[in-house]
Structure formats: structure tokens, C-alpha cells
Amino acid sequence: MNALKTDSNIQHETILELQVNNHPGVMSHICGLFSRRAYNLEGIVVVPIGRGKISRMWLKVIEENNLEQIVKQLQKLPDVQTVTRQPPGDSIFSEISHFFSS
Amino acid sequence: MEQLSGAQLTIRLLENQGIDTIAGIPGGANLPLYDALQASTKIRHILTRHEQGAGFIAQGMARSTGKPAVCFATSGPGATNLITAMADAYLDSIPVIFITGQVPLSLIGTDAFQEVDIYGISIPITKHNYLIRSVDELHTVIPEAFRMASTGRPGPILIDIPKDVQNSITSYDPEEQYGFFDQLQAPSLPTVEKIELAADMINNSKRPVLYIGGGVIHAESGYLARELAEKNSIPTTMSLMGLGIMPHDHELYMGMLGMHASRGTNRAMKESDLIIAVGVRFDDRATGKIAEFCPNAKILHLDIDPCEIGKLKKTHLGLVGNVRYSLEMLIPHVAENDRSSWCIHVAKLQQENPIFCPNDRNFNKPYSIILEAAAIAGEDAIVTTDVGKHQMWTAQSYPLSRPRQFLTSGGLGTMGFGMPTAIGAALANRGKTVLCFTGDGSIMMNIQELATAVEEEANIKIILFDNSSLGLVRQQQSLFYNRHIFASEYKHRVDFCTIAKGFGLKTYSIDDHHSLKSVFEEAFSNKGPALIHIPIDIEEEVYPMVPPGAANTTMIGGELTHECA
Ligand SMILES: Cc1cc2nc3c(=O)[nH]c(=O)nc-3n(C[C@H](O)[C@H](O)[C@H](O)COP(=O)(O)OP(=O)(O)OC[C@H]3O[C@@H](n4cnc5c(N)ncnc54)[C@H](O)[C@@H]3O)c2cc1C
Ligand SMILES: Cc1ncc(C[n+]2csc(CCOP(=O)(O)OP(=O)(O)O)c2C)c(N)n1
């Protein structure tokens, strides 16, 4: 989860938007999946939505060959309700980037 | 409405799921559960000597019946002792529900006595897991755990229940079916278009091979796989997990593929132009170097788990869904075909490359011993193995004839699996004989469960191949590490018969090989556990063998020096 990438990297980034159940084990399930399957997570933003039973999660990843596999594995987690892939460009990560510029 | 404690509710909900046997060990954090279990008239408890034994006993019940089974352990060391059995169930997709006691909620996170984060530890080795935070969750979590364990791709579930949750009171309505039926989803089915494409691939192929495995067994679809093979005359190979689906005496039978397959099978796969992979996951032991696996073939893959399609091998067509439905849909579109030249060719490859000669009865050879045991145990016997050369000899030669007959640890390859799994299979199949082929290395890893076997009068017959070594490891050192035999031979010989006698088993030692038949006859005809100790030459290796990482066509050894009679 390092600072923002240079422009040339940006087109290889993908944002995954997840809707997940909100309970204490969910983050471990999701982060564990990435580390276990040797896939790098570049950034995470999570916020509870509605009355807090559900959270929305944005994951920034670099496109690699097995992204498809990771997405399918995410969809299998019982606490993950939906996974959608967003084009890079205007994402939540660019909106919060000023918190991270040094 | 009844008022029940969380522990009582748990037991009640397990009874409702049809559970009649639970293996486990009590301790501080699960004593309320044990107190509730003690009052149950429907569930019998099997007290094991180690929690790993309980995990494998549950696996033996689940693997032999296909129904989820349950085991219990306390928090901390009880829970960590379950981990190997949990990982084993995960890799082989076995429905087991592991229920652990946990320290009270208020103490979680304080390094309390016997507190271990088993929820966190078990994430990568369970299909799903739960830490119960309020007694009311049990109403839904327990039925959901059963549904999750046994539907879709099966797998183990952990439920961690803090002690205070076990003691909290909740109301229970005997009619309750919380979140059970309403959550049953319609099975996902392949589209008719895809089914037709798949049938075209099969109908247009010249040299197809059917490669079937554990998924066909989970789907209870062995008969459908056979029907497909027979209708279109497709030679059939099985992964280690699929053995038994195609009976050993069937004309389309090619045995196992992969690292310890017959030369004929791996060669036929190389020549094939279409692999119809059903309920298999292209494990490297089965495929060898994946880039060179079936280089001339298209791949048609039927699997319930979308992640498996194309995971390791480029797939030309994937049909996602329970193979019971996929095969039912597919078979009517598949043409009848007798494929005589391909079938004759494959049969010839098989005949010219037998792994052993069925008529050679040389009783210090593992294959002969296995065949003799099978002949005397009869078709009804269930067979378990441990892990090592004895496992592969059994996989290669035991005349299996039905799914769920052969129980072995495939994905994790866990030494110590065989004997407790045999106990579980015997408990779930009273009246059947369960043979356990094991080695002098593996038996030591759960030998304490001999006490459980005697206590439960489990009808298991342990056939111990004693080569004074960690044989399969020693073989790899001989073949691939310049014969540097290190840490794989036992200098001290253990007297296994005396040990087993001490546990209360009947024991037999085969020193005079002519007595093999009479020993098996006597040991198998008496009910209850027995151990048959058989010395095996340390140099007796398992062949053929594909070196790890090599293509399946690179096979070492296993060429018979004489023609079979
Ligand atoms: C010492 C040793 C040596 C071994 N040597 C070999 C060897 O030579 N050859 C060999 O093949 N194996 C060997 N193995 C076993 C190997 O490691 C794997 O365990 C095995 O190949 C996997 O079998 P499988 O592909 O049938 O998959 P399983 O692990 O049984 O997985 C089942 C597959 O079916 C799918 N599935 C589950 N339910 C359904 C359903 N209802 N409908 C559709 N699909 C479903 C799952 O998603 C999964 O893809 C060896 C193991 C050991 C320990
Ligand atoms: C728990 C565990 N530890 C280590 C291994 C690695 N291993 C695989 S086979 C084997 C030797 C098995 O010896 P034995 O049970 O005597 O069987 P044999 O090969 O001699 O028939 C070992 C150590 C394993 N599979 N499982």
C-alpha cells in the first residue's frame, strides 16, 4: 500500500468494488485470500454503509494474469455479496490521494 | 417454545441434522457442550485420544457416506490439534463440521488461558468459518454450516463457540427451520448451447479420454460418468480421488493417471485429442508438468467451482455446475460410438504395460499381498490408506469397484490419516469390514487411536507394511538425491504387534509368507480391530514414477522384465 504510482503504471491498475458483510472477520478473509494466492493488494478503502450491516470496499490491484482467478475466488467468499471491476481513472483512490502525498 | 442454553441448542440442532455420532475430546471451554451431549439420546460420543484422531474419524464418516460429520474439541490446544484434519478435509473437499469451544467473549483478545484465535487460523483451510458472538446466531449458523459443508463444492466448516455463549439461554421453537430452506439456491446449470458444443467436441473427437475424480463422487454421479464412457466408448482414467468410479474390471478402465500411473495410461493421454475432465482439478500429481500434459488434446472441463475452470490449464470449454446435472444434460446429446480402433489401441497399451501381473502370487511382494487381502475381504470391504509407497501400491492394484470404497488423503497427503479414518468408516458402516493399508511411518502418527478402535469395537483390519523406513521419501532420495539416504530409515525396530496387543487388538505377524491367506481369513472373519504386521523389503519401490516437475511421459521404472502369464 505505497503512495501513488507514476502515470505509466496507472493503466495497469484495476479497482475492485466489493459489497461485503460487516463483521470482524471479513477483512481477514479478504486480505488473507490475496496473500495466500500470492496477489499483491495496492490499496484498500472500506466504509460501512446503510445501517452498518454491510460495508463497501474498494481494492486497488495491479492487473496480472491471474486477476480473473482472484475475482472468482472473491466471489466464492460467503461474506462477499458482489464484486465489480471498475476502470481505473476516477476512483475513490484519486479522491483521497491528497491524504497520502508527502 | 423451549428455553435452552446455547450448548443444548447446538446439540438439538445437530440432532435435527441427523447427526448420530460425534468424535471429540472435552476440555474447559467446551464442557457445557459436553454436558448437553451427555443428555442426548440420539447422539453417541466417540472419545478419541487426540483431536486429530477425532477429525479423521469424522472424515471417515463423511468420506464413506457423503454426509457431513461432526467433531468436537476444546479451545487452545484442542482446537490447534484439529488443524491437520481440517486442512486435509479442505484440500479434498470433504464436508466436516469442526465445533470448538472458545474462552468467554469478554476474555477474547486477552491471551486468556487456552485462548487461540482458531477463527483466524482456520480461514485458509476451511470453506467457511464462524465465531459465534451471540447465542441467537446459533439458530441460523448451524443449519447454514451443514448446507455450506455439503452443497456446491463441499468442504470443512469451523464453528467456534465461546463458553459464555454455550451457557446463555435462548428460546427454541421445535418447528424452527431458520434460514435453511429459503437459502437453498437453484443449482447453476450450463446452458443448452454449451451442452451442445460439448457434445460436438466429444462426437467429433477421434481419441477422447475421460479423466474423472473426486467431484464425480461428491455429486454421487459415478453411474453417469460410466454411462457417458460406455455410450461413446471413451477410455477412462481416474485421479487418486476418483478411484472406484470405473470398476477395475471394466473394459474402458485405465486406472489412475499421473505420477504413479501405468505407462500405458500416461501414453494414451499423450496421444489423446480430447480430454473430458469431470470433477477434477488438474493437480500436479495427476498432470505432471502441466505445459506438456496432453499436448495434442482439447480440454473440456465440467466442474462445480468456476475457479477450477482454466485455473492451471487452458480450457477450450468449461461447463460450470454440479456434474450430476451437467452429465444428465450432456449424455442425450452424445452419440453412440464404438471407437473400435482407439479403444483397441488403448487396451493394447494397457496390456503391454501392466504395473504388475495379477497372477504372480509372490507373497513378499506388496501387490500380491494387496490382491490377496482384497480377495478375502470381498467386494463389500471399504479400504483406507495412509500416505507413502503402501498408498500408491494400493491405489495401483486394489480391485476397486464403487465410489466411496477407497478413502485416501490426496491433496494434503497426511500421514496418520488411515487408521482413524478407518474407524470413522467402520462406525458409519457397521457390518462392513474396513481395511487400512498403512506403513510403519504413518501408523505412528495417530497410533493412540488404537485405543479408540478397541473401545468402539471398530471392525478395522490394519495391514501394516513394515519396511523400517519412510519409504516414499527414501525412494525419492534414491532416485533424485544421489542415493543420499538420510533421515528416512529407522534404526530402531518397533515391535508393533506387542504395542497393538497392549492396546487390546488381535495381532498377527506374517513371517512365513505361506500363512498370509490363513491369517487374512482368520483376521477378517473375527469382528473387531486387528493388526496384521507384514515385513516388506526396504528396497521394494513403487513404480512407475514420474519425477516431480517432469512430464507424465517421463516415467522411471515399472517395466516388467517378463511377460504376464
Ligand atoms: C503420495 C501421493 C501420490 C499421489 N499420486 C497421484 C497420482 O499419481 N495421480 C493422481 O491423480 N493423484 C495423485 N495424488 C493425489 C493428488 O495429490 C490429488 O489429490 C488428486 O489428483 C486430486 O484429485 P481430483 O482432481 O479428483 O480433485 P479433488 O481434490 O477430489 O477435487 C474435486 C474437484 O471436483 C469438483 N467438484 C466437487 N463437487 C462437485 C460436483 N458436485 N460437481 C462437479 N464438480 C465438483 C471440485 O470443484 C474439484 O475441482 C497423490 C497423492 C499423494 C499423497
Ligand atoms: C504428516 C506428514 N509428514 C511427512 C510427510 C512426508 N512423507 C510422505 S510419504 C512419507 C513416508 C511414509 O512412510 P510410511 O508410512 O512408512 O510408508 P511407506 O512409504 O514406507 O510405505 C513421508 C515422511 C507426510 N506426507 N505427512
Short mmCIF file of N, CA, C and O in Angstrom, two decimals, chain A residues 16-101:
data_model
loop_
_atom_site.label_atom_id
_atom_site.label_comp_id
_atom_site.label_asym_id
_atom_site.label_seq_id
_atom_site.Cartn_x
_atom_site.Cartn_y
_atom_site.Cartn_z
N LEU A 16 -11.33 -2.93 -7.74
CA LEU A 16 -12.43 -3.87 -7.48
C LEU A 16 -13.33 -3.25 -6.43
O LEU A 16 -12.85 -2.81 -5.38
N GLU A 17 -14.61 -3.20 -6.73
CA GLU A 17 -15.54 -2.67 -5.74
C GLU A 17 -16.35 -3.84 -5.19
O GLU A 17 -16.99 -4.58 -5.94
N LEU A 18 -16.31 -3.98 -3.87
CA LEU A 18 -16.97 -5.12 -3.24
C LEU A 18 -18.05 -4.65 -2.29
O LEU A 18 -17.90 -3.62 -1.62
N GLN A 19 -19.10 -5.41 -2.23
CA GLN A 19 -20.09 -5.22 -1.17
C GLN A 19 -19.94 -6.43 -0.25
O GLN A 19 -20.05 -7.58 -0.71
N VAL A 20 -19.66 -6.18 1.04
CA VAL A 20 -19.36 -7.31 1.93
C VAL A 20 -20.15 -7.19 3.22
O VAL A 20 -20.56 -6.09 3.62
N ASN A 21 -20.35 -8.32 3.87
CA ASN A 21 -20.93 -8.28 5.21
C ASN A 21 -19.96 -7.56 6.14
O ASN A 21 -18.75 -7.67 5.99
N ASN A 22 -20.51 -6.84 7.09
CA ASN A 22 -19.64 -6.10 8.00
C ASN A 22 -19.58 -6.81 9.35
O ASN A 22 -20.46 -6.67 10.18
N HIS A 23 -18.57 -7.65 9.52
CA HIS A 23 -18.30 -8.20 10.86
C HIS A 23 -16.80 -8.39 11.00
O HIS A 23 -16.07 -8.30 10.01
N PRO A 24 -16.31 -8.64 12.23
CA PRO A 24 -14.88 -8.52 12.47
C PRO A 24 -13.98 -9.44 11.64
O PRO A 24 -12.81 -9.16 11.49
N GLY A 25 -14.51 -10.54 11.09
CA GLY A 25 -13.61 -11.44 10.39
C GLY A 25 -13.44 -11.15 8.90
O GLY A 25 -12.60 -11.76 8.25
N VAL A 26 -14.26 -10.22 8.38
CA VAL A 26 -14.32 -10.10 6.93
C VAL A 26 -13.01 -9.61 6.31
O VAL A 26 -12.55 -10.13 5.29
N MET A 27 -12.39 -8.63 6.98
CA MET A 27 -11.13 -8.11 6.43
C MET A 27 -10.08 -9.21 6.35
O MET A 27 -9.35 -9.31 5.37
N SER A 28 -10.01 -10.06 7.38
CA SER A 28 -9.03 -11.15 7.34
C SER A 28 -9.31 -12.09 6.19
O SER A 28 -8.39 -12.57 5.53
N HIS A 29 -10.58 -12.39 5.97
CA HIS A 29 -10.93 -13.30 4.88
C HIS A 29 -10.44 -12.74 3.55
O HIS A 29 -9.90 -13.47 2.72
N ILE A 30 -10.65 -11.45 3.36
CA ILE A 30 -10.33 -10.87 2.05
C ILE A 30 -8.83 -10.65 1.89
O ILE A 30 -8.23 -11.07 0.90
N CYS A 31 -8.21 -10.05 2.89
CA CYS A 31 -6.76 -9.83 2.77
C CYS A 31 -6.03 -11.16 2.71
O CYS A 31 -5.06 -11.31 1.97
N GLY A 32 -6.50 -12.13 3.52
CA GLY A 32 -5.87 -13.45 3.52
C GLY A 32 -5.93 -14.10 2.15
O GLY A 32 -4.98 -14.74 1.72
N LEU A 33 -7.04 -13.91 1.48
CA LEU A 33 -7.18 -14.51 0.14
C LEU A 33 -6.10 -13.98 -0.80
O LEU A 33 -5.48 -14.74 -1.54
N PHE A 34 -5.87 -12.68 -0.74
CA PHE A 34 -4.86 -12.10 -1.64
C PHE A 34 -3.46 -12.61 -1.28
O PHE A 34 -2.71 -13.02 -2.16
N SER A 35 -3.11 -12.59 -0.01
CA SER A 35 -1.74 -13.00 0.32
C SER A 35 -1.55 -14.49 0.05
O SER A 35 -0.54 -14.91 -0.50
N ARG A 36 -2.57 -15.29 0.36
CA ARG A 36 -2.48 -16.73 0.15
C ARG A 36 -2.33 -17.08 -1.33
O ARG A 36 -1.66 -18.02 -1.68
N ARG A 37 -2.98 -16.32 -2.16
CA ARG A 37 -2.91 -16.61 -3.60
C ARG A 37 -1.84 -15.77 -4.28
O ARG A 37 -1.84 -15.60 -5.49
N ALA A 38 -0.93 -15.24 -3.48
CA ALA A 38 0.24 -14.52 -3.98
C ALA A 38 -0.15 -13.39 -4.92
O ALA A 38 0.41 -13.23 -6.00
N TYR A 39 -1.15 -12.61 -4.53
CA TYR A 39 -1.58 -11.49 -5.34
C TYR A 39 -1.44 -10.21 -4.53
O TYR A 39 -1.95 -10.13 -3.41
N ASN A 40 -0.78 -9.23 -5.09
CA ASN A 40 -0.49 -8.03 -4.34
C ASN A 40 -1.70 -7.09 -4.26
O ASN A 40 -2.36 -6.83 -5.25
N LEU A 41 -1.96 -6.61 -3.07
CA LEU A 41 -3.01 -5.60 -2.88
C LEU A 41 -2.32 -4.25 -2.75
O LEU A 41 -1.47 -4.07 -1.87
N GLU A 42 -2.68 -3.29 -3.61
CA GLU A 42 -2.00 -1.98 -3.58
C GLU A 42 -2.68 -1.01 -2.63
O GLU A 42 -2.05 -0.13 -2.07
N GLY A 43 -3.99 -1.14 -2.50
CA GLY A 43 -4.70 -0.20 -1.64
C GLY A 43 -6.06 -0.73 -1.24
O GLY A 43 -6.65 -1.53 -1.96
N ILE A 44 -6.52 -0.29 -0.06
CA ILE A 44 -7.83 -0.72 0.43
C ILE A 44 -8.55 0.48 1.03
O ILE A 44 -7.95 1.24 1.79
N VAL A 45 -9.81 0.64 0.68
CA VAL A 45 -10.66 1.60 1.40
C VAL A 45 -11.94 0.86 1.76
O VAL A 45 -12.54 0.20 0.91
N VAL A 46 -12.34 0.94 3.01
CA VAL A 46 -13.58 0.27 3.43
C VAL A 46 -14.41 1.22 4.26
O VAL A 46 -13.88 1.87 5.16
N VAL A 47 -15.69 1.29 3.97
CA VAL A 47 -16.59 2.04 4.84
C VAL A 47 -17.90 1.29 4.99
O VAL A 47 -18.39 0.69 4.04
N PRO A 48 -18.45 1.33 6.21
CA PRO A 48 -19.76 0.71 6.41
C PRO A 48 -20.81 1.53 5.68
O PRO A 48 -20.69 2.75 5.59
N ILE A 49 -21.83 0.88 5.15
CA ILE A 49 -22.90 1.64 4.52
C ILE A 49 -24.23 1.27 5.14
O ILE A 49 -24.33 0.25 5.84
N GLY A 50 -25.25 2.07 4.89
CA GLY A 50 -26.56 1.80 5.44
C GLY A 50 -26.49 1.76 6.96
O GLY A 50 -25.84 2.58 7.58
N ARG A 51 -27.12 0.74 7.54
CA ARG A 51 -27.13 0.67 9.00
C ARG A 51 -25.93 -0.09 9.56
O ARG A 51 -25.94 -0.55 10.68
N GLY A 52 -24.94 -0.28 8.71
CA GLY A 52 -23.71 -0.87 9.21
C GLY A 52 -23.61 -2.37 9.09
O GLY A 52 -22.65 -2.97 9.53
N LYS A 53 -24.63 -3.02 8.51
CA LYS A 53 -24.56 -4.48 8.34
C LYS A 53 -23.69 -4.85 7.16
O LYS A 53 -23.25 -5.98 7.02
N ILE A 54 -23.53 -3.86 6.29
CA ILE A 54 -22.79 -4.10 5.05
C ILE A 54 -21.71 -3.06 4.92
O ILE A 54 -21.85 -1.93 5.42
N SER A 55 -20.62 -3.42 4.32
CA SER A 55 -19.58 -2.42 4.02
C SER A 55 -19.33 -2.40 2.53
O SER A 55 -19.55 -3.40 1.84
N ARG A 56 -18.84 -1.27 2.07
CA ARG A 56 -18.36 -1.23 0.70
C ARG A 56 -16.85 -1.15 0.76
O ARG A 56 -16.28 -0.46 1.61
N MET A 57 -16.23 -1.87 -0.11
CA MET A 57 -14.78 -1.98 -0.06
C MET A 57 -14.23 -1.75 -1.46
O MET A 57 -14.76 -2.27 -2.43
N TRP A 58 -13.19 -0.93 -1.53
CA TRP A 58 -12.51 -0.74 -2.83
C TRP A 58 -11.10 -1.29 -2.69
O TRP A 58 -10.40 -0.98 -1.73
N LEU A 59 -10.74 -2.12 -3.62
CA LEU A 59 -9.40 -2.70 -3.60
C LEU A 59 -8.68 -2.24 -4.85
O LEU A 59 -9.21 -2.36 -5.96
N LYS A 60 -7.49 -1.71 -4.66
CA LYS A 60 -6.69 -1.35 -5.83
C LYS A 60 -5.67 -2.44 -6.08
O LYS A 60 -4.92 -2.83 -5.16
N VAL A 61 -5.70 -2.97 -7.29
CA VAL A 61 -4.75 -4.04 -7.62
C VAL A 61 -4.09 -3.73 -8.96
O VAL A 61 -4.61 -2.96 -9.75
N ILE A 62 -2.95 -4.30 -9.18
CA ILE A 62 -2.28 -4.18 -10.48
C ILE A 62 -2.72 -5.39 -11.31
O ILE A 62 -2.71 -6.52 -10.81
N GLU A 63 -3.10 -5.12 -12.54
CA GLU A 63 -3.54 -6.21 -13.41
C GLU A 63 -2.44 -7.23 -13.60
O GLU A 63 -1.35 -6.92 -14.04
N GLU A 64 -2.73 -8.45 -13.26
CA GLU A 64 -1.80 -9.52 -13.57
C GLU A 64 -2.62 -10.63 -14.19
O GLU A 64 -3.85 -10.59 -14.17
N ASN A 65 -1.92 -11.63 -14.69
CA ASN A 65 -2.62 -12.70 -15.41
C ASN A 65 -3.72 -13.35 -14.59
O ASN A 65 -4.76 -13.71 -15.10
N ASN A 66 -3.46 -13.50 -13.30
CA ASN A 66 -4.42 -14.28 -12.52
C ASN A 66 -5.47 -13.42 -11.83
O ASN A 66 -6.09 -13.87 -10.87
N LEU A 67 -5.66 -12.18 -12.30
CA LEU A 67 -6.69 -11.33 -11.69
C LEU A 67 -8.06 -12.02 -11.75
O LEU A 67 -8.82 -12.03 -10.78
N GLU A 68 -8.34 -12.59 -12.90
CA GLU A 68 -9.60 -13.30 -13.12
C GLU A 68 -9.81 -14.37 -12.03
O GLU A 68 -10.89 -14.49 -11.45
N GLN A 69 -8.76 -15.12 -11.73
CA GLN A 69 -8.83 -16.17 -10.72
C GLN A 69 -9.14 -15.56 -9.34
O GLN A 69 -9.99 -16.05 -8.60
N ILE A 70 -8.48 -14.45 -9.03
CA ILE A 70 -8.70 -13.80 -7.73
C ILE A 70 -10.15 -13.30 -7.63
O ILE A 70 -10.81 -13.43 -6.60
N VAL A 71 -10.65 -12.75 -8.71
CA VAL A 71 -12.03 -12.25 -8.69
C VAL A 71 -12.99 -13.41 -8.46
O VAL A 71 -13.91 -13.32 -7.64
N LYS A 72 -12.75 -14.53 -9.13
CA LYS A 72 -13.64 -15.68 -8.94
C LYS A 72 -13.54 -16.22 -7.51
O LYS A 72 -14.53 -16.62 -6.91
N GLN A 73 -12.32 -16.21 -6.97
CA GLN A 73 -12.16 -16.67 -5.58
C GLN A 73 -12.88 -15.73 -4.62
O GLN A 73 -13.49 -16.17 -3.65
N LEU A 74 -12.81 -14.41 -4.89
CA LEU A 74 -13.51 -13.45 -4.03
C LEU A 74 -15.01 -13.70 -4.06
O LEU A 74 -15.68 -13.66 -3.03
N GLN A 75 -15.51 -13.98 -5.26
CA GLN A 75 -16.96 -14.19 -5.39
C GLN A 75 -17.43 -15.40 -4.61
O GLN A 75 -18.59 -15.52 -4.26
N LYS A 76 -16.50 -16.31 -4.34
CA LYS A 76 -16.88 -17.53 -3.60
C LYS A 76 -16.98 -17.29 -2.10
O LYS A 76 -17.57 -18.09 -1.39
N LEU A 77 -16.36 -16.21 -1.59
CA LEU A 77 -16.40 -16.00 -0.14
C LEU A 77 -17.83 -15.70 0.29
O LEU A 77 -18.48 -14.80 -0.26
N PRO A 78 -18.33 -16.44 1.29
CA PRO A 78 -19.71 -16.24 1.69
C PRO A 78 -20.00 -14.82 2.18
O PRO A 78 -21.13 -14.37 2.07
N ASP A 79 -19.00 -14.11 2.69
CA ASP A 79 -19.26 -12.77 3.18
C ASP A 79 -19.18 -11.70 2.09
O ASP A 79 -19.42 -10.53 2.35
N VAL A 80 -18.83 -12.11 0.90
CA VAL A 80 -18.76 -11.15 -0.21
C VAL A 80 -20.04 -11.25 -1.01
O VAL A 80 -20.39 -12.30 -1.52
N GLN A 81 -20.76 -10.13 -1.10
CA GLN A 81 -22.03 -10.18 -1.81
C GLN A 81 -21.86 -9.90 -3.29
O GLN A 81 -22.44 -10.59 -4.12
N THR A 82 -21.10 -8.87 -3.61
CA THR A 82 -20.87 -8.58 -5.04
C THR A 82 -19.44 -8.12 -5.25
O THR A 82 -18.81 -7.56 -4.35
N VAL A 83 -18.95 -8.38 -6.45
CA VAL A 83 -17.64 -7.87 -6.85
C VAL A 83 -17.83 -7.24 -8.22
O VAL A 83 -18.35 -7.89 -9.12
N THR A 84 -17.43 -5.99 -8.37
CA THR A 84 -17.45 -5.42 -9.72
C THR A 84 -16.09 -4.81 -10.01
O THR A 84 -15.40 -4.32 -9.11
N ARG A 85 -15.73 -4.87 -11.28
CA ARG A 85 -14.45 -4.30 -11.69
C ARG A 85 -14.71 -2.94 -12.27
O ARG A 85 -15.56 -2.77 -13.12
N GLN A 86 -13.96 -1.95 -11.78
CA GLN A 86 -14.13 -0.60 -12.31
C GLN A 86 -12.91 -0.24 -13.13
O GLN A 86 -11.80 -0.65 -12.80
N PRO A 87 -13.14 0.56 -14.16
CA PRO A 87 -11.97 1.06 -14.87
C PRO A 87 -11.16 1.93 -13.92
O PRO A 87 -11.73 2.47 -12.96
N PRO A 88 -9.86 2.08 -14.13
CA PRO A 88 -9.05 2.93 -13.24
C PRO A 88 -9.60 4.36 -13.23
O PRO A 88 -10.68 4.57 -12.75
N GLY A 89 -8.94 5.32 -13.75
CA GLY A 89 -9.47 6.68 -13.86
C GLY A 89 -9.97 7.22 -12.54
O GLY A 89 -9.31 7.10 -11.52
N ASP A 90 -11.17 7.81 -12.56
CA ASP A 90 -11.70 8.47 -11.36
C ASP A 90 -12.12 7.46 -10.33
O ASP A 90 -13.23 6.94 -10.37
N SER A 91 -11.29 7.19 -9.39
CA SER A 91 -11.71 6.25 -8.37
C SER A 91 -11.60 6.92 -7.03
O SER A 91 -11.08 8.03 -6.90
N ILE A 92 -12.10 6.25 -6.03
CA ILE A 92 -12.00 6.78 -4.67
C ILE A 92 -10.56 7.04 -4.30
O ILE A 92 -10.25 7.94 -3.53
N PHE A 93 -9.65 6.26 -4.93
CA PHE A 93 -8.25 6.43 -4.57
C PHE A 93 -7.70 7.78 -5.05
O PHE A 93 -6.87 8.38 -4.38
N SER A 94 -8.21 8.27 -6.20
CA SER A 94 -7.69 9.58 -6.60
C SER A 94 -8.27 10.67 -5.71
O SER A 94 -7.61 11.66 -5.40
N GLU A 95 -9.52 10.44 -5.25
CA GLU A 95 -10.11 11.46 -4.37
C GLU A 95 -9.39 11.58 -3.03
O GLU A 95 -9.34 12.64 -2.44
N ILE A 96 -8.86 10.49 -2.55
CA ILE A 96 -8.20 10.57 -1.24
C ILE A 96 -6.69 10.72 -1.37
O ILE A 96 -5.98 10.71 -0.37
N SER A 97 -6.23 10.87 -2.60
CA SER A 97 -4.77 10.85 -2.79
C SER A 97 -4.08 11.97 -2.02
O SER A 97 -2.95 11.80 -1.58
N HIS A 98 -4.77 13.10 -1.82
CA HIS A 98 -4.08 14.20 -1.14
C HIS A 98 -3.73 13.87 0.32
O HIS A 98 -2.85 14.46 0.90
N PHE A 99 -4.42 12.87 0.89
CA PHE A 99 -4.04 12.47 2.25
C PHE A 99 -2.67 11.79 2.27
O PHE A 99 -2.06 11.63 3.31
N PHE A 100 -2.28 11.31 1.12
CA PHE A 100 -1.09 10.47 1.09
C PHE A 100 0.11 11.14 0.43
O PHE A 100 1.18 10.58 0.40
N SER A 101 -0.12 12.34 -0.14
CA SER A 101 1.04 12.96 -0.78
C SER A 101 1.89 13.61 0.30
O SER A 101 1.38 14.28 1.20
#
